[in-house]
XYZ file of C-alpha atoms in Angstrom:
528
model
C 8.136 21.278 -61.346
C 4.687 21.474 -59.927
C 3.293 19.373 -62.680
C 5.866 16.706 -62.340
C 5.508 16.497 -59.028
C 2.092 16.264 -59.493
C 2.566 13.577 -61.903
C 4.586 11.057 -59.561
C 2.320 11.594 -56.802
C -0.781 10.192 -59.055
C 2.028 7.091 -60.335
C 2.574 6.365 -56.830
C -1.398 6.563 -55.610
C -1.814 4.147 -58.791
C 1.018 1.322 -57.963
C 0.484 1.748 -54.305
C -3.365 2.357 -53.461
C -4.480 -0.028 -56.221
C -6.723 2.972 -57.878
C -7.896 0.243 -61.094
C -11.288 -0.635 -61.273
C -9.904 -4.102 -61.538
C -10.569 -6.423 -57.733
C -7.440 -8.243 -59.594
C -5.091 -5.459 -59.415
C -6.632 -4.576 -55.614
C -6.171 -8.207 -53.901
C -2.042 -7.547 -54.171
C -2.344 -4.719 -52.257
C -4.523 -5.468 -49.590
C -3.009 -8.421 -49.303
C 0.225 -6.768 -48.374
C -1.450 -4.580 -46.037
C -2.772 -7.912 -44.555
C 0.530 -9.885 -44.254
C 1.995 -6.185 -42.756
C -0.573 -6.253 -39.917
C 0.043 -10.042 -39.319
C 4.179 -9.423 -38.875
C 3.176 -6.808 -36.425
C 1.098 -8.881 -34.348
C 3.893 -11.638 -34.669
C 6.484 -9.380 -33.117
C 4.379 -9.150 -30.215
C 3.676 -12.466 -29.764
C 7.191 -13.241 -29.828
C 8.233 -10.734 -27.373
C 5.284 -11.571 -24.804
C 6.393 -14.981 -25.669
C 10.072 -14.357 -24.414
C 7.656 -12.814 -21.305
C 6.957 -16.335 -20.376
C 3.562 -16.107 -21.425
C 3.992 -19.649 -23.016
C 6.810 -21.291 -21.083
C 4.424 -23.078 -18.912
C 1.737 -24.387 -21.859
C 4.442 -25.638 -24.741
C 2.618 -28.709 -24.644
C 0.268 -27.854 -27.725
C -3.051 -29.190 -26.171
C -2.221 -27.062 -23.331
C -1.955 -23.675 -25.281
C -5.124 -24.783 -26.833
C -7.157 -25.047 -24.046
C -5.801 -21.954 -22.726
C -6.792 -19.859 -25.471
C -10.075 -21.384 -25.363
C -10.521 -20.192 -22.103
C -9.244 -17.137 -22.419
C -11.224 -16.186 -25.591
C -14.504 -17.338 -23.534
C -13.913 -14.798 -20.680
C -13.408 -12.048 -23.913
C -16.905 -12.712 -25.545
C -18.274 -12.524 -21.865
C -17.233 -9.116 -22.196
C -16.816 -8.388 -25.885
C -20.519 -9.621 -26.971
C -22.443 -7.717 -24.894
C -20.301 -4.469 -25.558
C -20.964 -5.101 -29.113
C -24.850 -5.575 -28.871
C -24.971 -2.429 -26.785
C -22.968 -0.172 -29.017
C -24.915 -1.319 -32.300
C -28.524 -0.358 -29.828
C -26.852 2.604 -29.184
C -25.824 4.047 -32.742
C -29.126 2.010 -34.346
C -31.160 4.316 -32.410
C -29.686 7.435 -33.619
C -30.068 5.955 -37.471
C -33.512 5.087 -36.881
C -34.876 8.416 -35.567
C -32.316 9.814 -38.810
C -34.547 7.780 -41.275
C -37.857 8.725 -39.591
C -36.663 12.616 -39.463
C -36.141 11.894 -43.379
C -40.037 10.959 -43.536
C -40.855 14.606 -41.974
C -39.119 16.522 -44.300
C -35.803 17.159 -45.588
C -34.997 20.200 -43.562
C -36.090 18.876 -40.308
C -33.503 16.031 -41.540
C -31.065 17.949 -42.144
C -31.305 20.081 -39.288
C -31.345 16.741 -37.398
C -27.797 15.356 -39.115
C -25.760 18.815 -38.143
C -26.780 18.375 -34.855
C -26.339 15.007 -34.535
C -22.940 14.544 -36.364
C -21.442 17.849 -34.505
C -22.677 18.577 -31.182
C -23.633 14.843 -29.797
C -20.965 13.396 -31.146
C -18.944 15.536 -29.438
C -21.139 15.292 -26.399
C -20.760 11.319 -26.397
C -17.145 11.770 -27.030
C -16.101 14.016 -24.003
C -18.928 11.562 -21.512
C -18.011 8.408 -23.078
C -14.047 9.341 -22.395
C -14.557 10.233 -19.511
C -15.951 7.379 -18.529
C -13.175 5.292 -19.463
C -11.720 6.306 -15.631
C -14.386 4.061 -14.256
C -13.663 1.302 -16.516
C -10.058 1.386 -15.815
C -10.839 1.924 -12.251
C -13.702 -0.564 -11.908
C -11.912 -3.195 -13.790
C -8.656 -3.126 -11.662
C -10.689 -3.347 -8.289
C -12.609 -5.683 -8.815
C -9.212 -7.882 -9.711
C -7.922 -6.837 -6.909
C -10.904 -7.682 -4.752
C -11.249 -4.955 -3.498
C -15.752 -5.151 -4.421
C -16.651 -2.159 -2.556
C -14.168 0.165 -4.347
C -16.488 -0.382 -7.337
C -19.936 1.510 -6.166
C -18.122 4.527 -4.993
C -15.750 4.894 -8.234
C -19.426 5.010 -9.537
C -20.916 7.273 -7.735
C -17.508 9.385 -8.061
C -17.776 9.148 -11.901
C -21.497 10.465 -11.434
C -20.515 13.598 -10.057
C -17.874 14.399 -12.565
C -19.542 13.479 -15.727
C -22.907 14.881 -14.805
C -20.562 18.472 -13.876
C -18.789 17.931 -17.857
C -22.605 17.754 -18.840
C -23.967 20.801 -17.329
C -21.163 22.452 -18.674
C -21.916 20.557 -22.105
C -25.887 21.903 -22.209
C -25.562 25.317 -22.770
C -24.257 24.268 -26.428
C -27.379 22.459 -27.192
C -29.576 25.381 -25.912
C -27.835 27.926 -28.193
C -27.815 25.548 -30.648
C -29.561 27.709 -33.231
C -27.840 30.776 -32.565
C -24.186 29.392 -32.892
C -25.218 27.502 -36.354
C -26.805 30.996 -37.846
C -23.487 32.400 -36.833
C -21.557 30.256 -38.677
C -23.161 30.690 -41.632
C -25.718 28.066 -41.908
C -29.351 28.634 -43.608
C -31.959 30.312 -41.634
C -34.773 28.031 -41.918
C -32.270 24.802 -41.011
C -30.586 27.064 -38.137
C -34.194 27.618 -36.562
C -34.768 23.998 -36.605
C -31.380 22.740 -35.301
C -32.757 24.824 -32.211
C -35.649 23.238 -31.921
C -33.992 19.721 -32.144
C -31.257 20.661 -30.261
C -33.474 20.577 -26.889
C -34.025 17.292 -27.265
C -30.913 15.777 -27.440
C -30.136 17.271 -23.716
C -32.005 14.990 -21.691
C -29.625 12.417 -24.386
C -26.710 13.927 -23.107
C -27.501 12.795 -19.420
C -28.434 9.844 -20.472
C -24.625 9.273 -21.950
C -23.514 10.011 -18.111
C -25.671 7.570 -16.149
C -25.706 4.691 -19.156
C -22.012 4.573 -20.194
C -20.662 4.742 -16.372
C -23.069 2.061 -15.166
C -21.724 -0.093 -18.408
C -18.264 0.586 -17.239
C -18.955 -0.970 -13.684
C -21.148 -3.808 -14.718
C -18.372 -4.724 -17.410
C -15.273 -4.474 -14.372
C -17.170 -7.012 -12.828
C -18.213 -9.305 -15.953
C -22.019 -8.876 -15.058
C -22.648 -6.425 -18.602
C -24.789 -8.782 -20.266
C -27.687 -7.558 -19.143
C -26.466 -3.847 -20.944
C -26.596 -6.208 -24.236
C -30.066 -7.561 -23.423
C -31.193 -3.945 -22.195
C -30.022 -2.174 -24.940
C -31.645 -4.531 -27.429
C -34.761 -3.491 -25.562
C -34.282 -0.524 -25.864
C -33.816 -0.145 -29.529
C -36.783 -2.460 -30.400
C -38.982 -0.196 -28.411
C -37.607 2.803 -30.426
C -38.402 1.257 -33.659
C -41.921 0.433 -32.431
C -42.616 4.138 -30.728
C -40.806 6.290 -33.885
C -43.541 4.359 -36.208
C -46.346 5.080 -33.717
C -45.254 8.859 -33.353
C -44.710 9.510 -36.491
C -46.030 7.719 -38.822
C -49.270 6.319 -37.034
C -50.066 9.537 -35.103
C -47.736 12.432 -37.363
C -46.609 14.017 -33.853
C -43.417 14.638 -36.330
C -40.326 16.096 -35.018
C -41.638 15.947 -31.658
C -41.961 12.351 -31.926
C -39.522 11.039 -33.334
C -37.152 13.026 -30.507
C -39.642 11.966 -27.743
C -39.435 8.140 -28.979
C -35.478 8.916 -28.889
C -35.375 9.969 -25.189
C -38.087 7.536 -24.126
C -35.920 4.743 -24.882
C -32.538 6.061 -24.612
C -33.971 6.245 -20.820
C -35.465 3.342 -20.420
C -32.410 1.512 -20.673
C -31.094 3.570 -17.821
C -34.027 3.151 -15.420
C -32.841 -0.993 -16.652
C -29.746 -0.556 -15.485
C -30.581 1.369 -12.280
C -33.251 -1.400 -11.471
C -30.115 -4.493 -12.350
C -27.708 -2.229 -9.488
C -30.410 -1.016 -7.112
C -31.716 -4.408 -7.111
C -29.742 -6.451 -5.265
C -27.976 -7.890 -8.568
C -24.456 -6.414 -7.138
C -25.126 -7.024 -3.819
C -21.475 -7.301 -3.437
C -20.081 -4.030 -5.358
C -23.176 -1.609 -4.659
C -23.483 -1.028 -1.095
C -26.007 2.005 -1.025
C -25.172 6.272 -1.650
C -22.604 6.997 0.689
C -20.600 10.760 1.050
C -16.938 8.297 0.248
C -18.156 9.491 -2.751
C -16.642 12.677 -2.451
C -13.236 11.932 -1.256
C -9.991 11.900 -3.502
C -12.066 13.319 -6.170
C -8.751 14.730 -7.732
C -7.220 11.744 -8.538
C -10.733 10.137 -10.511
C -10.756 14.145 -12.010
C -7.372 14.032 -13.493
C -7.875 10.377 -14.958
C -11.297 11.387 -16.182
C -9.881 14.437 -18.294
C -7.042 12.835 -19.840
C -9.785 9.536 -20.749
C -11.865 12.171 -22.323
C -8.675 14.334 -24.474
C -7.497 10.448 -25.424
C -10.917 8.904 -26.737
C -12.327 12.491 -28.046
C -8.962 12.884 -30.099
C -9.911 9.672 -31.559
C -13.863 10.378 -32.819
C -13.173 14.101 -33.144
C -10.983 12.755 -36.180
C -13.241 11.129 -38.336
C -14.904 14.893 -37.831
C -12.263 17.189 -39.284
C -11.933 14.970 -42.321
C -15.527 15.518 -42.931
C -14.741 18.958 -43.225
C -11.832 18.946 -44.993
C -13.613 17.085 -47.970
C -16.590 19.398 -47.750
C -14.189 21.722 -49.268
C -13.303 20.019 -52.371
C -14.540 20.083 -55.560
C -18.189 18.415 -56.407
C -18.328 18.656 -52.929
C -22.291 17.077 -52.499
C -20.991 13.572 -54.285
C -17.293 13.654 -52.824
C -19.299 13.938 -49.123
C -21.951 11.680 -49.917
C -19.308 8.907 -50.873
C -17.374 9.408 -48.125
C -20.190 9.981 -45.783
C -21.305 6.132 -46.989
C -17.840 4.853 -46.641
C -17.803 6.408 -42.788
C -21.103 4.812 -42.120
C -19.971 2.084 -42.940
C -16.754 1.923 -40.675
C -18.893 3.270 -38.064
C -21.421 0.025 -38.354
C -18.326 -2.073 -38.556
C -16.601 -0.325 -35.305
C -19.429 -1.475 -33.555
C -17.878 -4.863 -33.236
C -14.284 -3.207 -32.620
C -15.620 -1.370 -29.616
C -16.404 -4.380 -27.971
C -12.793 -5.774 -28.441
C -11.748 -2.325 -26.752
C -13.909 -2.717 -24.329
C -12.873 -6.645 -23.621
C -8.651 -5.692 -24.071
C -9.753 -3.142 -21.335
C -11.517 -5.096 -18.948
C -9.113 -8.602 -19.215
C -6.040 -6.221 -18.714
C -7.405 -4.254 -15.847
C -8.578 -7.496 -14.057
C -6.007 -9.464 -14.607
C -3.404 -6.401 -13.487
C -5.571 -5.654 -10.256
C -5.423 -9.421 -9.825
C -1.351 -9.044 -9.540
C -1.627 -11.861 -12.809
C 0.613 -10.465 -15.523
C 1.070 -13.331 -17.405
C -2.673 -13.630 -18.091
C -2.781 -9.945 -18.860
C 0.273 -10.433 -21.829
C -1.749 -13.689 -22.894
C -5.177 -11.702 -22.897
C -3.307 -9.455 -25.162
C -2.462 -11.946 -27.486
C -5.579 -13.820 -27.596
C -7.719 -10.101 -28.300
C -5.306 -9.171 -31.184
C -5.318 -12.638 -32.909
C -9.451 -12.843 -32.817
C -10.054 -9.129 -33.866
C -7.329 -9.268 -36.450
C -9.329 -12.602 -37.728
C -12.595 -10.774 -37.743
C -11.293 -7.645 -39.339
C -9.913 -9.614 -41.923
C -12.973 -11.135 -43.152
C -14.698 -7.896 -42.967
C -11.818 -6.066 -44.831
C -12.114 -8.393 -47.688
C -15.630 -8.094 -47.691
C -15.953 -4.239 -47.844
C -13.519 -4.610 -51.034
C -15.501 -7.237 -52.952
C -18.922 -5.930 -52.377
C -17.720 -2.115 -51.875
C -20.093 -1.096 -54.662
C -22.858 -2.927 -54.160
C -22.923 -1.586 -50.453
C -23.372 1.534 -51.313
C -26.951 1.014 -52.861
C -27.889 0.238 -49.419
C -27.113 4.251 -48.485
C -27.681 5.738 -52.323
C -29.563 5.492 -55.632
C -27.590 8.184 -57.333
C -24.985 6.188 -59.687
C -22.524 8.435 -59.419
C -22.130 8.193 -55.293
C -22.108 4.291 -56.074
C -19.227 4.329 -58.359
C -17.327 6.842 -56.142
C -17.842 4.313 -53.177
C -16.580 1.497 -55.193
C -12.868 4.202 -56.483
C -12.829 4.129 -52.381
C -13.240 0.261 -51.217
C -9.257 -0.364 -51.276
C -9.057 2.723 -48.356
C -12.277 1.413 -46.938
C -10.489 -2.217 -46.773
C -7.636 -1.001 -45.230
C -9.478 1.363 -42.692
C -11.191 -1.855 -41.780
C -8.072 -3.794 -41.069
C -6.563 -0.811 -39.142
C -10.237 -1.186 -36.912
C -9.139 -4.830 -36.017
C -5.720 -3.645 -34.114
C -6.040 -0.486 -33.087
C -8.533 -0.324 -30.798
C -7.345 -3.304 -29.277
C -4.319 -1.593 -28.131
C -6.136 1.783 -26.947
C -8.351 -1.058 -24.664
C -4.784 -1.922 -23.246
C -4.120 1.655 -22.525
C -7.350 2.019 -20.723
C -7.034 -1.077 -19.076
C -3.648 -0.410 -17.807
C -4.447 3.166 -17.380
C -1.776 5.071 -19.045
C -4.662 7.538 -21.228
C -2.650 10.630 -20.136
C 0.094 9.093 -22.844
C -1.742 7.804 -24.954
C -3.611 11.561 -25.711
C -0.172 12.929 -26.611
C 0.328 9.674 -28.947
C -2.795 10.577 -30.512
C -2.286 14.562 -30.780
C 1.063 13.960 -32.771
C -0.456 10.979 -34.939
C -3.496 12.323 -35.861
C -3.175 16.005 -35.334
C 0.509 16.543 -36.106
C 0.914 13.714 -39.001
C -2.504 12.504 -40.620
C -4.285 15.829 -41.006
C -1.087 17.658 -42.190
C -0.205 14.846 -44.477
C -4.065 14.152 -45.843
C -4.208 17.921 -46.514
C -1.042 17.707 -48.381
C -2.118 15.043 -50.524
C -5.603 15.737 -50.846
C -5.317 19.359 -52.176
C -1.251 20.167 -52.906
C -1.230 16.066 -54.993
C -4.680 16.988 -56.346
C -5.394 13.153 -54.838
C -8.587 14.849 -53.555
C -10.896 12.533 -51.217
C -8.311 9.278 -51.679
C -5.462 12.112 -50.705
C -7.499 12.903 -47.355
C -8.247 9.467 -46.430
C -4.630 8.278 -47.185
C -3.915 10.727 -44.829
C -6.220 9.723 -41.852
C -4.820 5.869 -42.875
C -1.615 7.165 -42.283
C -2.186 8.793 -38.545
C -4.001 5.740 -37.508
C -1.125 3.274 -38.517
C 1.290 5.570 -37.003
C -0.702 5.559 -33.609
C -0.943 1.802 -34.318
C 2.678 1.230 -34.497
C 2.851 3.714 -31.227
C 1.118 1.461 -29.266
C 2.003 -1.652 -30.504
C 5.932 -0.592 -29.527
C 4.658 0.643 -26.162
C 2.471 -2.616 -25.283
C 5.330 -4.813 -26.590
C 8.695 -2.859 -24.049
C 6.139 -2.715 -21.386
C 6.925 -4.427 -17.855
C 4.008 -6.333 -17.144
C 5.568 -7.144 -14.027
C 6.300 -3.518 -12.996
C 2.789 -2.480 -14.263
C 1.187 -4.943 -11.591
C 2.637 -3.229 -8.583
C 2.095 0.261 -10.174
C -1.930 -1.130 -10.289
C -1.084 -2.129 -6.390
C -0.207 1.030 -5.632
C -2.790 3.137 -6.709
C -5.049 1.134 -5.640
C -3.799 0.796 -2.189
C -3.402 4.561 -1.801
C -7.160 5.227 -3.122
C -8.781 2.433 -1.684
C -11.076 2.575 1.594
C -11.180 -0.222 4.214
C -15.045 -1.329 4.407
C -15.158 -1.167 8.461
C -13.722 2.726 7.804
C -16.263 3.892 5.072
C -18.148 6.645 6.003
C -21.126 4.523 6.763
C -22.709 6.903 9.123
C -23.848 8.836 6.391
C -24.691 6.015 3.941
C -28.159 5.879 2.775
C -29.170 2.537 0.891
C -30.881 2.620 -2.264
């Protein structure tokens, strides 16, 4: 029985995952996949269609020019998110490939620490700091400009109290890795690197918040421009350090802080100023009132988003598990780079969904936040189209630009159909968590991510990776699974919300946590 089981499970992976070496026998497939993703995004253009999203543009010229301008105010946002977030995760690869020139231990020690503690660092801060986005974004719709220095300031206090509680992890660094069970000589030096990536960690808390506020108010171009900066200046100082002047590890992590924090001091000098004359009026103790509120929205942020790159995590270790474990990793390891160089560009669709719904709700406008919607899904689902067909036509090729070994290659290329379709999942999904973020519901949102991911992707990936014998494909079908579930989720949520209802619950909130200007505790202000 086991055998036959075994035996329709691999027919099944074959008709329906497209496993032939042929791009012939793959195009069906994806294709379907394709046409699936489309229908979904039709359904909810019909129903925010029966919204009345359209009944006032049916002249075709009309809806034209509407979308135009509507998909101009999303690149405002969307651009500079994206040239951020690609400074951002370049910097970490470039210090990677300069650790590699010091030795492979050092690199090594480097990756671990990387991959496990500040990715987990980044995810709790940069969740977290979603409440300032959602907060921010809504304000400043609702013109209420002041709001937006103090939910700032607020977010300050509470992500730089998640750090503190974060460093300790990066000081016993070594310690924790010798205890579970890694190699001496790598354990010593994931202590010594692990230092360095603290002042990193506080970097996450002032950079990501201020990026939240400028984006609420459409001024984060200057976090594009800034972080471009930023990662030309690492490039420059990791070949000075290292190469040039063989400071080695030292260098190559004081290059990484160096410009990680000369982005902030950027941003400080853009808010400080005068360049928000309008949202940052100057320190001020309103800082510290209804904390609770900004807590609560903070923590479920962080559980939501951390669910999400925590993911991406346990399936790493899962395959580390299987048999001919280096090249199964390695191939999937390329595959995940990948994704993450191609989420880049999602991010900034999160971060535009987020910012055009929470104006646009704070605004009291919730036609324009169902047609923001709309427009978002169509241009990322365009995007992640192109890139999805890409990944499968040159999915072996690609991996040269990671590998040498022949072996990883061809392993990469058994993968590009689940590297296609990961792709195309990357073009809706985050989309719909901006929504959530926008409209503020992350408290449900990190219970429809524990059940998808947690309760129905790892269970089922497990299942097919190791009880189907489907190995790596068995995982990743598995992950592909979670993330169209939580797809579909959201998707049904967005499409039987009340738009309507959702303005004056955005009204609300903001009415009950908002402080007149003439009543702010001015006489303790101090002006930066």
């Amino acid at each position: 029985m086991h055998s036959l089981c075994n035996k329709y499970f691999h027919e099944f992976w074959l008709v329906s995952m497209g496993s032939r070496k042929t791009l012939g026998a793959q195009i069906p497939v994806s294709m379907s996949y394709f046409y699936f993703l489309i229908f979904l995004a039709g359904i909810m253009y019909k129903r925010m269609e029966e919204g009345s999203v359209v009944s006032e543009t049916k002249d075709t010229s009309a809806l034209k020019v509407r979308f135009w301008v509507e998909s101009k105010k999303l690149w405002k946002v969307a651009f500079p998110s994206m040239l951020a977030k690609l400074s951002s995760y370049g910097i970490l690869v470039v210090t990677q490939a300069f650790m590699g020139h010091i030795g492979e231990k050092e690199l090594a020690a480097y990756a671990l620490i990387q991959i496990i503690g500040i990715q987990f660092a980044n995810g709790i801060v940069f969740g977290m700091s979603s409440a300032t986005e959602t907060l921010c974004g809504q304000a400043f719709g609702a013109g209420q400009y002041h709001m937006l220095g103090i939910y700032l300031q607020r977010s300050w206090i509470i992500n730089l109290t998640a750090a503190t509680l974060l460093a300790p992890f990066f000081v016993f660094a070594g310690p924790i890795f010798r205890l579970l069970g890694q190699d001496e000589d790598i354990a010593k030096e994931i202590g010594n690197i692990s230092l360095w990536f603290i002042p990193i960690v506080y970097y996450y808390v002032f950079s990501l918040t201020i990026q939240k506020y400028l984006q609420g108010q459409l001024k984060n171009m200057i976090v594009g421009w800034l972080g471009t900066a930023s990662f030309l200046i690492h490039a420059f100082l990791s070949w000075l350090f290292v190469m040039k002047w063989n400071w080695g590890v030292p260098g190559a992590m004081s290059a990484t802080v160096i410009s990680c924090w000369l982005m902030v001091v950027g941003e400080f000098v853009y808010v400080f100023g005068g360049w928000c004359s309008e949202t940052w009026r100057g320190f001020t103790k309103a800082a510290f009132v209804d904390l609770l509120p900004v807590i609560k929205l903070s923590i479920s942020s962080g559980v939501m988003l951390c669910l999400e790159f925590w993911y991406y995590g346990v399936l790493i270790l899962l395959v580390s598990y299987m048999k001919n474990a280096m090249i199964t990793v390695s191939a999937f390891s390329i595959c995940l780079n990948i994704i993450a160089w191609e989420y880049t560009i999602s991010i900034g669709f999160l971060v535009a969904a987020s910012v055009r719904v929470a104006n646009e709700l704070g605004r009291g406008n919730s036609e324009a936040a169902r047609f923001s919607v709309i427009v978002i899904s169509i241009t990322s689902l365009c995007i992640g189209s192109l890139f999805a067909v890409l990944g499968l036509i040159f999915g072996h090729r690609m991996s040269y630009l990671f590998t040498s070994n022949e072996e990883v290659a061809e392993s990469v290329s058994r993968l590009s159909v689940l590297l296609a379709f990961s792709i195309l999942l990357n073009s809706l999904q985050p989309v719909f968590s901006g929504v959530a973020v926008g409209a503020g519901w992350q408290s449900v949102i990190a219970f429809v991510n524990i059940g998808c991911y947690y309760i129905i992707g790892i269970p089922l990936g497990l299942l097919l990776g190791y009880f189907a014998h489907l190995q790596v494909k068995g995982i990743w079908t598995g992950m592909i699974c979670g993330v169209t579930m939580q797809t579909l989720v959201l998707s049904y949520i967005i499409w039987r919300t009340n738009w309507d209802h959702q303005v004056n619950n955005v009204a609300d909130h903001l009415n009950r946590w908002a402080l007149n200007p003439t009543e702010e505790i001015t006489e303790s202000q101090t002006h930066a």
